[in-house]
PDB file of C-alpha atoms in Angstrom:
ATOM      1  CA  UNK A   1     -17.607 188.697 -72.428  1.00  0.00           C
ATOM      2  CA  UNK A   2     -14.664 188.873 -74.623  1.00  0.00           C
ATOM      3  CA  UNK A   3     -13.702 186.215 -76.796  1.00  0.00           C
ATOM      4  CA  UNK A   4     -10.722 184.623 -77.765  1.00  0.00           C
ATOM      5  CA  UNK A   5      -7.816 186.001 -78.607  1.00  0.00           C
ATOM      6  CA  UNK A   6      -4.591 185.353 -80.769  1.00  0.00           C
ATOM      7  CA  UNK A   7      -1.645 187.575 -80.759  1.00  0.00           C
ATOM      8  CA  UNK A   8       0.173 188.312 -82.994  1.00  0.00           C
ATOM      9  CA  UNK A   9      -2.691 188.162 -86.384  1.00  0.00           C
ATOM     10  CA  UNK A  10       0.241 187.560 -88.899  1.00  0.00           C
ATOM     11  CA  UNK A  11       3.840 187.225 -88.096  1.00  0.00           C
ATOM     12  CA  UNK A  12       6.371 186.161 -91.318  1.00  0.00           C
ATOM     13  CA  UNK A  13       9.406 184.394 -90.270  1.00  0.00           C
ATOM     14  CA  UNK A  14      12.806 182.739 -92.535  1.00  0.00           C
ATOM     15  CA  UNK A  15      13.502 179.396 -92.344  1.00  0.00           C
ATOM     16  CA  UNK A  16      15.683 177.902 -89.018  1.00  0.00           C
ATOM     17  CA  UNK A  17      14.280 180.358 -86.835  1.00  0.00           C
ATOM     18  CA  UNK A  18      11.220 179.974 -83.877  1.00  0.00           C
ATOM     19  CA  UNK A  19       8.211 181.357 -83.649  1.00  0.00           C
ATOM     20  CA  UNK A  20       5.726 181.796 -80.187  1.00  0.00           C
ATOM     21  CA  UNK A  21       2.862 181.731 -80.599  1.00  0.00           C
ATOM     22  CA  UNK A  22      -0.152 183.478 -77.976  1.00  0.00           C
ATOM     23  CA  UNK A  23      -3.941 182.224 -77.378  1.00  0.00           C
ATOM     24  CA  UNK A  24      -6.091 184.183 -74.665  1.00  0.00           C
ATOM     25  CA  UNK A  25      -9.039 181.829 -73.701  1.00  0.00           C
ATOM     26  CA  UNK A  26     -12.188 183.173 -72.853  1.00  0.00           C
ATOM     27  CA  UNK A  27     -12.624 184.121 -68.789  1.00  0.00           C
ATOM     28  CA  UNK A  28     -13.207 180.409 -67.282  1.00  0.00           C
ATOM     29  CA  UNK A  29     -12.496 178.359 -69.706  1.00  0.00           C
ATOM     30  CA  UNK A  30      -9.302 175.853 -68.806  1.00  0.00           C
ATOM     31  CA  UNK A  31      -9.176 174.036 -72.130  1.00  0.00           C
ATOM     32  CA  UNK A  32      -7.282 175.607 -74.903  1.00  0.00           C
ATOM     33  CA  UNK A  33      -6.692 173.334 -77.994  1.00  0.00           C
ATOM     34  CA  UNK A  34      -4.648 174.367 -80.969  1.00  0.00           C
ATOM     35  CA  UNK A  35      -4.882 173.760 -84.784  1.00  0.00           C
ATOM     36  CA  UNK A  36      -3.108 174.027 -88.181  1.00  0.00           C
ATOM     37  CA  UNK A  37      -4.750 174.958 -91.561  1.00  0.00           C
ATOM     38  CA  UNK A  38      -2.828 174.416 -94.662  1.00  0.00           C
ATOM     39  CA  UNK A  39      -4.049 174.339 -97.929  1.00  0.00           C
ATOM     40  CA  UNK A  40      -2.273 171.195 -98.475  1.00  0.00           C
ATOM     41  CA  UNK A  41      -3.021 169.098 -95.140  1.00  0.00           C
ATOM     42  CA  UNK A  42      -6.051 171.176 -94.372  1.00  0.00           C
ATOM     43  CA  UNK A  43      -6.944 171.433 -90.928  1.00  0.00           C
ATOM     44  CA  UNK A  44      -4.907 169.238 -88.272  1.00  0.00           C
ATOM     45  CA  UNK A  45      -4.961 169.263 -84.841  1.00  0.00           C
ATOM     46  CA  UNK A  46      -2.110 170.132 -82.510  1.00  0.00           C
ATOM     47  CA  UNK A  47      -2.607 169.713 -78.893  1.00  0.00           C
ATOM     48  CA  UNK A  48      -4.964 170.404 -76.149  1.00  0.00           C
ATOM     49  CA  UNK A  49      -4.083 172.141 -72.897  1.00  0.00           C
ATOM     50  CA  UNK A  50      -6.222 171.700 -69.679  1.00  0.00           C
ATOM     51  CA  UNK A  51      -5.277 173.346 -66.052  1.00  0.00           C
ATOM     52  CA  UNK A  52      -1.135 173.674 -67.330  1.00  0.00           C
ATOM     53  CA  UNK A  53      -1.095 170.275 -68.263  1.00  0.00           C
ATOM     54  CA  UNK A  54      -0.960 168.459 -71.858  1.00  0.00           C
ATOM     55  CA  UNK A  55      -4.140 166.555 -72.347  1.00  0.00           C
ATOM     56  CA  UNK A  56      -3.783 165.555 -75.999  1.00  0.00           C
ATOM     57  CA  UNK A  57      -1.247 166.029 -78.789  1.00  0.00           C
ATOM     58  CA  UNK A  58      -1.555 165.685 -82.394  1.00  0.00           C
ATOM     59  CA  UNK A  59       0.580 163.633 -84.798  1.00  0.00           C
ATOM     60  CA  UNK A  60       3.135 166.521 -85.401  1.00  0.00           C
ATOM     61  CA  UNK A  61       6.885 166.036 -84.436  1.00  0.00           C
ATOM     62  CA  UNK A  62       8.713 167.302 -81.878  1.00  0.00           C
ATOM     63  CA  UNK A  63       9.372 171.138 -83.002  1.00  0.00           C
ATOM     64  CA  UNK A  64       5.838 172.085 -81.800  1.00  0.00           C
ATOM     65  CA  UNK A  65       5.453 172.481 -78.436  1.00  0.00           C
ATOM     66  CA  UNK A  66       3.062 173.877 -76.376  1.00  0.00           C
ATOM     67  CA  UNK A  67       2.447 175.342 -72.677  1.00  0.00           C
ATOM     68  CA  UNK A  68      -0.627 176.893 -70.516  1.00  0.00           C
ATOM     69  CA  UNK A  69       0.172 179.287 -67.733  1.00  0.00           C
ATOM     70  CA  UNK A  70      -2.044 179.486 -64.327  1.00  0.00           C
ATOM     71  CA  UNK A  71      -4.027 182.058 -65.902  1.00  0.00           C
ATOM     72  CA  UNK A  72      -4.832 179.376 -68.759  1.00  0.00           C
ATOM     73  CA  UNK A  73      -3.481 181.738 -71.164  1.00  0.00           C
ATOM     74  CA  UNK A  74      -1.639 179.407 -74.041  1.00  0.00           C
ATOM     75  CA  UNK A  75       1.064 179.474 -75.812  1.00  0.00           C
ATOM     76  CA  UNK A  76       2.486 177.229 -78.926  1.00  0.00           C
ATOM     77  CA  UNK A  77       6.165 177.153 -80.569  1.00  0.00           C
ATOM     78  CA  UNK A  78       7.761 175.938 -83.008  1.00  0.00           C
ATOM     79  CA  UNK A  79      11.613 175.872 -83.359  1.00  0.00           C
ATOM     80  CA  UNK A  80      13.741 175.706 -86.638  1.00  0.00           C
ATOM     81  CA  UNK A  81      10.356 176.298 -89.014  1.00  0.00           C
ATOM     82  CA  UNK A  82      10.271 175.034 -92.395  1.00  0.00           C
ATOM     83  CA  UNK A  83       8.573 176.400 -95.105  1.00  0.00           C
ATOM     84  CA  UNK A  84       5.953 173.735 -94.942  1.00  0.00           C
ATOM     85  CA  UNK A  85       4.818 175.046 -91.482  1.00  0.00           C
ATOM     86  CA  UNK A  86       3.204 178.593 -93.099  1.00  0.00           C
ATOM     87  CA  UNK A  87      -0.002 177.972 -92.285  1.00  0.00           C
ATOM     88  CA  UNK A  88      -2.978 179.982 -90.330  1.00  0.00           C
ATOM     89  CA  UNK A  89      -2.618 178.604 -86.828  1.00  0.00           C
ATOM     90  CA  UNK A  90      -6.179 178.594 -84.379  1.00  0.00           C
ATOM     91  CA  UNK A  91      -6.577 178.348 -80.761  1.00  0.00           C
ATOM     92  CA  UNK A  92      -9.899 177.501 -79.347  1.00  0.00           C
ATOM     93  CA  UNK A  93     -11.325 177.531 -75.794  1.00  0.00           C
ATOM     94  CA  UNK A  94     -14.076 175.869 -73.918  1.00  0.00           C
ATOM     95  CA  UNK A  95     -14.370 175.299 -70.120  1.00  0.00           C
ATOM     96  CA  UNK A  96     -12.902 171.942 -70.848  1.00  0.00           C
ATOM     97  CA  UNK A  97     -15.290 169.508 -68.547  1.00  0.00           C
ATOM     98  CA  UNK A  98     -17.930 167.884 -70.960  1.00  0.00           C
ATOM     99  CA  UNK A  99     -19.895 168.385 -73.863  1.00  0.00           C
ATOM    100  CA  UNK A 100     -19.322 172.117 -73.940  1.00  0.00           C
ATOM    101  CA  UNK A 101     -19.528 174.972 -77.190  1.00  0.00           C
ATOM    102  CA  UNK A 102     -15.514 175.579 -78.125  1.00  0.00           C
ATOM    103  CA  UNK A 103     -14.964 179.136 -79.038  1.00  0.00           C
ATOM    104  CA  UNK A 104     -12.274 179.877 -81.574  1.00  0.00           C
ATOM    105  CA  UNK A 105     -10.143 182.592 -81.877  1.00  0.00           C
ATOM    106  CA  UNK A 106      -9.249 184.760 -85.277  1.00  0.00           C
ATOM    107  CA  UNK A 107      -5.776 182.800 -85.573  1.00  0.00           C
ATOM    108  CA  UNK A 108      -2.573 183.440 -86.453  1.00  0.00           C
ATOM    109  CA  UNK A 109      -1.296 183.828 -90.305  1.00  0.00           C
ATOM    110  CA  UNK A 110       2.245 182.331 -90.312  1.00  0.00           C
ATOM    111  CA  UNK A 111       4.807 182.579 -93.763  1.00  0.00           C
ATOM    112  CA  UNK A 112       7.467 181.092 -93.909  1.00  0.00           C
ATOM    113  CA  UNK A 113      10.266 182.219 -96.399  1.00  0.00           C
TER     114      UNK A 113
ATOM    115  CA  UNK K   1      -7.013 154.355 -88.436  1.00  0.00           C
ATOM    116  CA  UNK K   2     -10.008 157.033 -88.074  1.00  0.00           C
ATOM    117  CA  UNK K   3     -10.440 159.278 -91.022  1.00  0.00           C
ATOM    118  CA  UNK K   4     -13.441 161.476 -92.469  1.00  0.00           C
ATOM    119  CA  UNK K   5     -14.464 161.706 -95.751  1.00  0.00           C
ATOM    120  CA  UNK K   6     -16.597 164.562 -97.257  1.00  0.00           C
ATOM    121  CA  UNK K   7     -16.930 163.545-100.774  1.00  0.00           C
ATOM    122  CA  UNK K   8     -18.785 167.043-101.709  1.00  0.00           C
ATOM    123  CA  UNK K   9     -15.805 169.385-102.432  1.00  0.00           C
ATOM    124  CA  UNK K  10     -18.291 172.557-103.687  1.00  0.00           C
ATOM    125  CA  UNK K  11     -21.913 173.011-103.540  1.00  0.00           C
ATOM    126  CA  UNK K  12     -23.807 175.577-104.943  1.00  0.00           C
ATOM    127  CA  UNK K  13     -27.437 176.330-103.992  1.00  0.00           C
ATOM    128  CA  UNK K  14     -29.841 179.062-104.857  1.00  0.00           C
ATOM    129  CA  UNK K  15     -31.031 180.563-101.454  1.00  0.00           C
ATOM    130  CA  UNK K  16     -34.424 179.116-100.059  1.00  0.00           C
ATOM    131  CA  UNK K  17     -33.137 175.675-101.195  1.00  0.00           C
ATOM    132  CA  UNK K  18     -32.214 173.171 -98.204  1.00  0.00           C
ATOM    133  CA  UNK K  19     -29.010 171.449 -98.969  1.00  0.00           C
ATOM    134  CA  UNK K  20     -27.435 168.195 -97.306  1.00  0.00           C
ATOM    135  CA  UNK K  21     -23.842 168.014 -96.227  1.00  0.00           C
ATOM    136  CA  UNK K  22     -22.333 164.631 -96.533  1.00  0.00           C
ATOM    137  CA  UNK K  23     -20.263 163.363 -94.087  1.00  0.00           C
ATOM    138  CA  UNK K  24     -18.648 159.873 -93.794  1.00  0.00           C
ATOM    139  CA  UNK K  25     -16.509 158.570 -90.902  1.00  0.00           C
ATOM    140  CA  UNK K  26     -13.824 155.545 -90.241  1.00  0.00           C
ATOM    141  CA  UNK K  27     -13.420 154.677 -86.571  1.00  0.00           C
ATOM    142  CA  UNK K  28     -12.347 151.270 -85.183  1.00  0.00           C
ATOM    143  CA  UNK K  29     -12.961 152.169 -81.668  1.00  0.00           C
ATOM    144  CA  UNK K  30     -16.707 151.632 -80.353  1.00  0.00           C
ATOM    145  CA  UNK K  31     -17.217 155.180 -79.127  1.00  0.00           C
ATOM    146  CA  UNK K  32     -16.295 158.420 -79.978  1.00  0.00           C
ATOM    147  CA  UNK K  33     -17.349 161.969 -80.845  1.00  0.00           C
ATOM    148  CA  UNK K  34     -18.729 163.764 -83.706  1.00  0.00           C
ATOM    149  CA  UNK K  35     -18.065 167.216 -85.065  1.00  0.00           C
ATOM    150  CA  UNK K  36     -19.615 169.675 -87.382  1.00  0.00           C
ATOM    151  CA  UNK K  37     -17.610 173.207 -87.843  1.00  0.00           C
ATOM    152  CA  UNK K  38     -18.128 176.114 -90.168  1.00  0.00           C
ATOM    153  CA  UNK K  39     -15.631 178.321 -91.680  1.00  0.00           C
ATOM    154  CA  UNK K  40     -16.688 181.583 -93.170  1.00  0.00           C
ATOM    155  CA  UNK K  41     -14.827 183.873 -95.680  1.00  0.00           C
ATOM    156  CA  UNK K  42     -13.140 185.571 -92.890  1.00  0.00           C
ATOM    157  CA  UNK K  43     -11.671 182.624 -91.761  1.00  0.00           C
ATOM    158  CA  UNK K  44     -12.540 182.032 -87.958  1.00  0.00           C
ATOM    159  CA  UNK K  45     -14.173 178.641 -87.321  1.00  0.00           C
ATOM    160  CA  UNK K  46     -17.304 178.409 -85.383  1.00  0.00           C
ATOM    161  CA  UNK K  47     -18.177 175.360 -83.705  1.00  0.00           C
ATOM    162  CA  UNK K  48     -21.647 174.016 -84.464  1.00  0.00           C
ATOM    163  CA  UNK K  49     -21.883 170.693 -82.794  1.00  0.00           C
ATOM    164  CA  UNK K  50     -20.460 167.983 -80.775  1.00  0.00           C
ATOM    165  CA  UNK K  51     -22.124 164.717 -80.984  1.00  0.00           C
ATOM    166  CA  UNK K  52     -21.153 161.230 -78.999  1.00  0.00           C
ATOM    167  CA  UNK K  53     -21.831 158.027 -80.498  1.00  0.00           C
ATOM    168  CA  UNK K  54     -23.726 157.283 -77.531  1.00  0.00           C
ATOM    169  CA  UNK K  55     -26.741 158.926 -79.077  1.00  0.00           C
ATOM    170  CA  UNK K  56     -27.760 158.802 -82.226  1.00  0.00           C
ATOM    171  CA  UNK K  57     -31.124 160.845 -81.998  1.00  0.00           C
ATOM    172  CA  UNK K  58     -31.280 163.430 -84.858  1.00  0.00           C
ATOM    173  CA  UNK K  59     -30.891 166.921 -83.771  1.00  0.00           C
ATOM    174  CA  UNK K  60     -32.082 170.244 -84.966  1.00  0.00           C
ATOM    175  CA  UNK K  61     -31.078 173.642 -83.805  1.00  0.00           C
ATOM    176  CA  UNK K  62     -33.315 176.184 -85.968  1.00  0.00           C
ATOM    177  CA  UNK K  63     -32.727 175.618 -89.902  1.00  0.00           C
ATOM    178  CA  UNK K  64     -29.922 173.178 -88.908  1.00  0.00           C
ATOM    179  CA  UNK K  65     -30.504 169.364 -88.527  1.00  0.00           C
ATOM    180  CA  UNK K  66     -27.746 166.760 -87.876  1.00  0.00           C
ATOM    181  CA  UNK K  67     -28.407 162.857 -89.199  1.00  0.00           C
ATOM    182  CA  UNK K  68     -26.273 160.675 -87.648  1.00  0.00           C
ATOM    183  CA  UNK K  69     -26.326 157.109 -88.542  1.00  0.00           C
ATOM    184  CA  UNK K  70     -24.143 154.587 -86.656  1.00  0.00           C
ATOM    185  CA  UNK K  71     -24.910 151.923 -88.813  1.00  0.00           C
ATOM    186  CA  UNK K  72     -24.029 153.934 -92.438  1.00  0.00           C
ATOM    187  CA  UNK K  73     -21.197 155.345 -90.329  1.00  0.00           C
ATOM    188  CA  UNK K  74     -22.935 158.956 -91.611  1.00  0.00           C
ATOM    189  CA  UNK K  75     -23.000 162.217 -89.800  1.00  0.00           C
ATOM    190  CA  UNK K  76     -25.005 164.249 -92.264  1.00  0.00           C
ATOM    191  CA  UNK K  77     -25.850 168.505 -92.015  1.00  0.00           C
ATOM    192  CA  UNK K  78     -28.799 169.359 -93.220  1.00  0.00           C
ATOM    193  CA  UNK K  79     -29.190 173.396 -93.808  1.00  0.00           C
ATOM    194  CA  UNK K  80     -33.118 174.303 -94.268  1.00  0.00           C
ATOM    195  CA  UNK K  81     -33.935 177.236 -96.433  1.00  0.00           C
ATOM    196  CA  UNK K  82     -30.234 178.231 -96.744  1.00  0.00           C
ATOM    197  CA  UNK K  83     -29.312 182.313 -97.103  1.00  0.00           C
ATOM    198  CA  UNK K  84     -26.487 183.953 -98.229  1.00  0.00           C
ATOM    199  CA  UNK K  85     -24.782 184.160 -94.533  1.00  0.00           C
ATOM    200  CA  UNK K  86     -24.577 180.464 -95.098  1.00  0.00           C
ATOM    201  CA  UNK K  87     -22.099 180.519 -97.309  1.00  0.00           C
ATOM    202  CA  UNK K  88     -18.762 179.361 -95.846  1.00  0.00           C
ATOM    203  CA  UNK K  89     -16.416 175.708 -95.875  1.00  0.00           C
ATOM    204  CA  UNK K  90     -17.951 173.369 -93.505  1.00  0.00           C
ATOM    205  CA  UNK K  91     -15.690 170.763 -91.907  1.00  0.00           C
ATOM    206  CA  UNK K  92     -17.064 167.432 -89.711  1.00  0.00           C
ATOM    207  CA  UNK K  93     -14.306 165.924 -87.409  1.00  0.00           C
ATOM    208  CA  UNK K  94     -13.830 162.663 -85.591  1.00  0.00           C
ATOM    209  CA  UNK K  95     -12.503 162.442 -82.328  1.00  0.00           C
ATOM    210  CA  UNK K  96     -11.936 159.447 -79.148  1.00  0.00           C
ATOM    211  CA  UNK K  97     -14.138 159.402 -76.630  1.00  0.00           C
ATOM    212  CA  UNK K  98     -12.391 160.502 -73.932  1.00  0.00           C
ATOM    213  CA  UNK K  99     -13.347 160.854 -70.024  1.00  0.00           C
ATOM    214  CA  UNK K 100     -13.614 164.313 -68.703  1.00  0.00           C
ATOM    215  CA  UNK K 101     -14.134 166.856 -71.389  1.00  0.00           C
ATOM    216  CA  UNK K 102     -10.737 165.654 -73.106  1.00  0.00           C
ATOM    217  CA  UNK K 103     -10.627 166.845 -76.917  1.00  0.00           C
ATOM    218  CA  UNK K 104      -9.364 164.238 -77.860  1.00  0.00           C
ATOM    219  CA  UNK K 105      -7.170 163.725 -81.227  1.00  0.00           C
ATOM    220  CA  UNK K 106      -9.420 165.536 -83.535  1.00  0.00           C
ATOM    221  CA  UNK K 107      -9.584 164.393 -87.327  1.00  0.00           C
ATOM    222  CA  UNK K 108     -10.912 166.544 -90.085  1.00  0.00           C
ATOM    223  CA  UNK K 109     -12.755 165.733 -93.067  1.00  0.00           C
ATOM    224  CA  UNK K 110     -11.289 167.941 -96.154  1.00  0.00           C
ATOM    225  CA  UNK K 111     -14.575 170.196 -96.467  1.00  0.00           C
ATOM    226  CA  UNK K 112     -17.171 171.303 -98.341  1.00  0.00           C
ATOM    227  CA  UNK K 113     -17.505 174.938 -99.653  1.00  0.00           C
ATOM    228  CA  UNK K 114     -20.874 175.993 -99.620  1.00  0.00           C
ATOM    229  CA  UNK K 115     -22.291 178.644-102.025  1.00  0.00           C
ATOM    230  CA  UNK K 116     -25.431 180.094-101.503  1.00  0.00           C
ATOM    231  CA  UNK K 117     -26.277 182.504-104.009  1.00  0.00           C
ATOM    232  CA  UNK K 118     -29.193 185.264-103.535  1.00  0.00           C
TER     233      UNK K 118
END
């Protein structure tokens, strides 16, 4: 079974402009949730996606959004970045109904400059 | 407001040794869930546990053991006769208890680095 997967692995953008972000959730899983390590703010979370629809958000403002597709493939954004939002970004994935396993993927290395 | 403290920033154990992974939580609401994650040098987490405050039975899954005490507001990790592949950043997490299967807003503690040296 293949696991999770985040594309792209590292991505360096410049200040002001938006970045997309991809998560692949494992076959039959309909939850993907999404998370930001810093060094600073360690590890926060971002939202939760469950059959196309926003389950649970994070205390983050309004430049991070979010969508999941009918295939339950994910995908996060963030418009106008600022340095602050380098950071290793992580999807994870779990059939999304109870007191499953989650399943993370390698994540995404964002820099800022 | 919820919040998690892990007081032990670094720990370093010689393997063979069992070691005990503090975790403290802040929660106003009644019931919620319980986390334990690990993070190893390469980065990717791994998810070790999920645990509502429903039940507070200890639980063990082969060297690991989970304490959780409602009434210390605790949710200790107890690795038995640690080894090297041990060694990673553990993080515990808070959540609401949510109808469902709902994640919920997830809270992280800061960490603890585990060494575990041969």
């Amino acid at each position: 079974k293949a696991g999770v997967t985040q594309t792209p692995r590292y991505l360096i953008k410049t200040r002001g402009q938006q970045v997309t972000l991809s998560c692949s959730p494992i076959s039959g899983h309909r939850s993907v949730s999404w998370y930001q390590q810093t060094p600073g703010q360690g590890l926060q979370f971002l939202f939760e996606y469950f059959s196309e629809t926003q389950r649970n958000k994070g205390n983050f403002p309004g430049r991070f959004s979010g969508r999941q597709f009918s295939n339950s493939r994910s995908e996060m954004n963030v418009s106008t970045l600022e340095l602050g939002d380098s950071a290793l970004y992580l999807c994870a994935s779990e059939v999304g109904f109870g007191l499953e396993t989650q399943y993370f993927g390698p994540g995404t290395r964002l820099l800022v400059l | 407001a919820q919040k998690v403290t892990q007081a032990q920033t670094e720990i370093s154990v010689v393997e063979k040794e069992d070691v005990t992974l503090d975790c403290v939580y802040e929660t106003r609401d009644t019931t919620y869930y319980l986390f334990w994650y690990k993070q190893p040098p390469s980065g990717e987490l791994v998810f070790l546990i999920r645990r509502n405050s429903f039940d507070e039975q200890n639980e063990i899954s082969g060297r690991y053991s989970w304490n959780f005490q409602k009434s210390t507001s605790s949710f200790n990790f107890t690795i038995t006769a640690s080894q090297v592949v041990d060694s990673a950043v553990y993080f515990c997490a808070l959540s609401e208890f949510t109808y469902g299967g709902s994640q919920g807003n997830l809270i992280f503690g800061k960490g603890t680095k585990l060494s575990v040296k041969p």
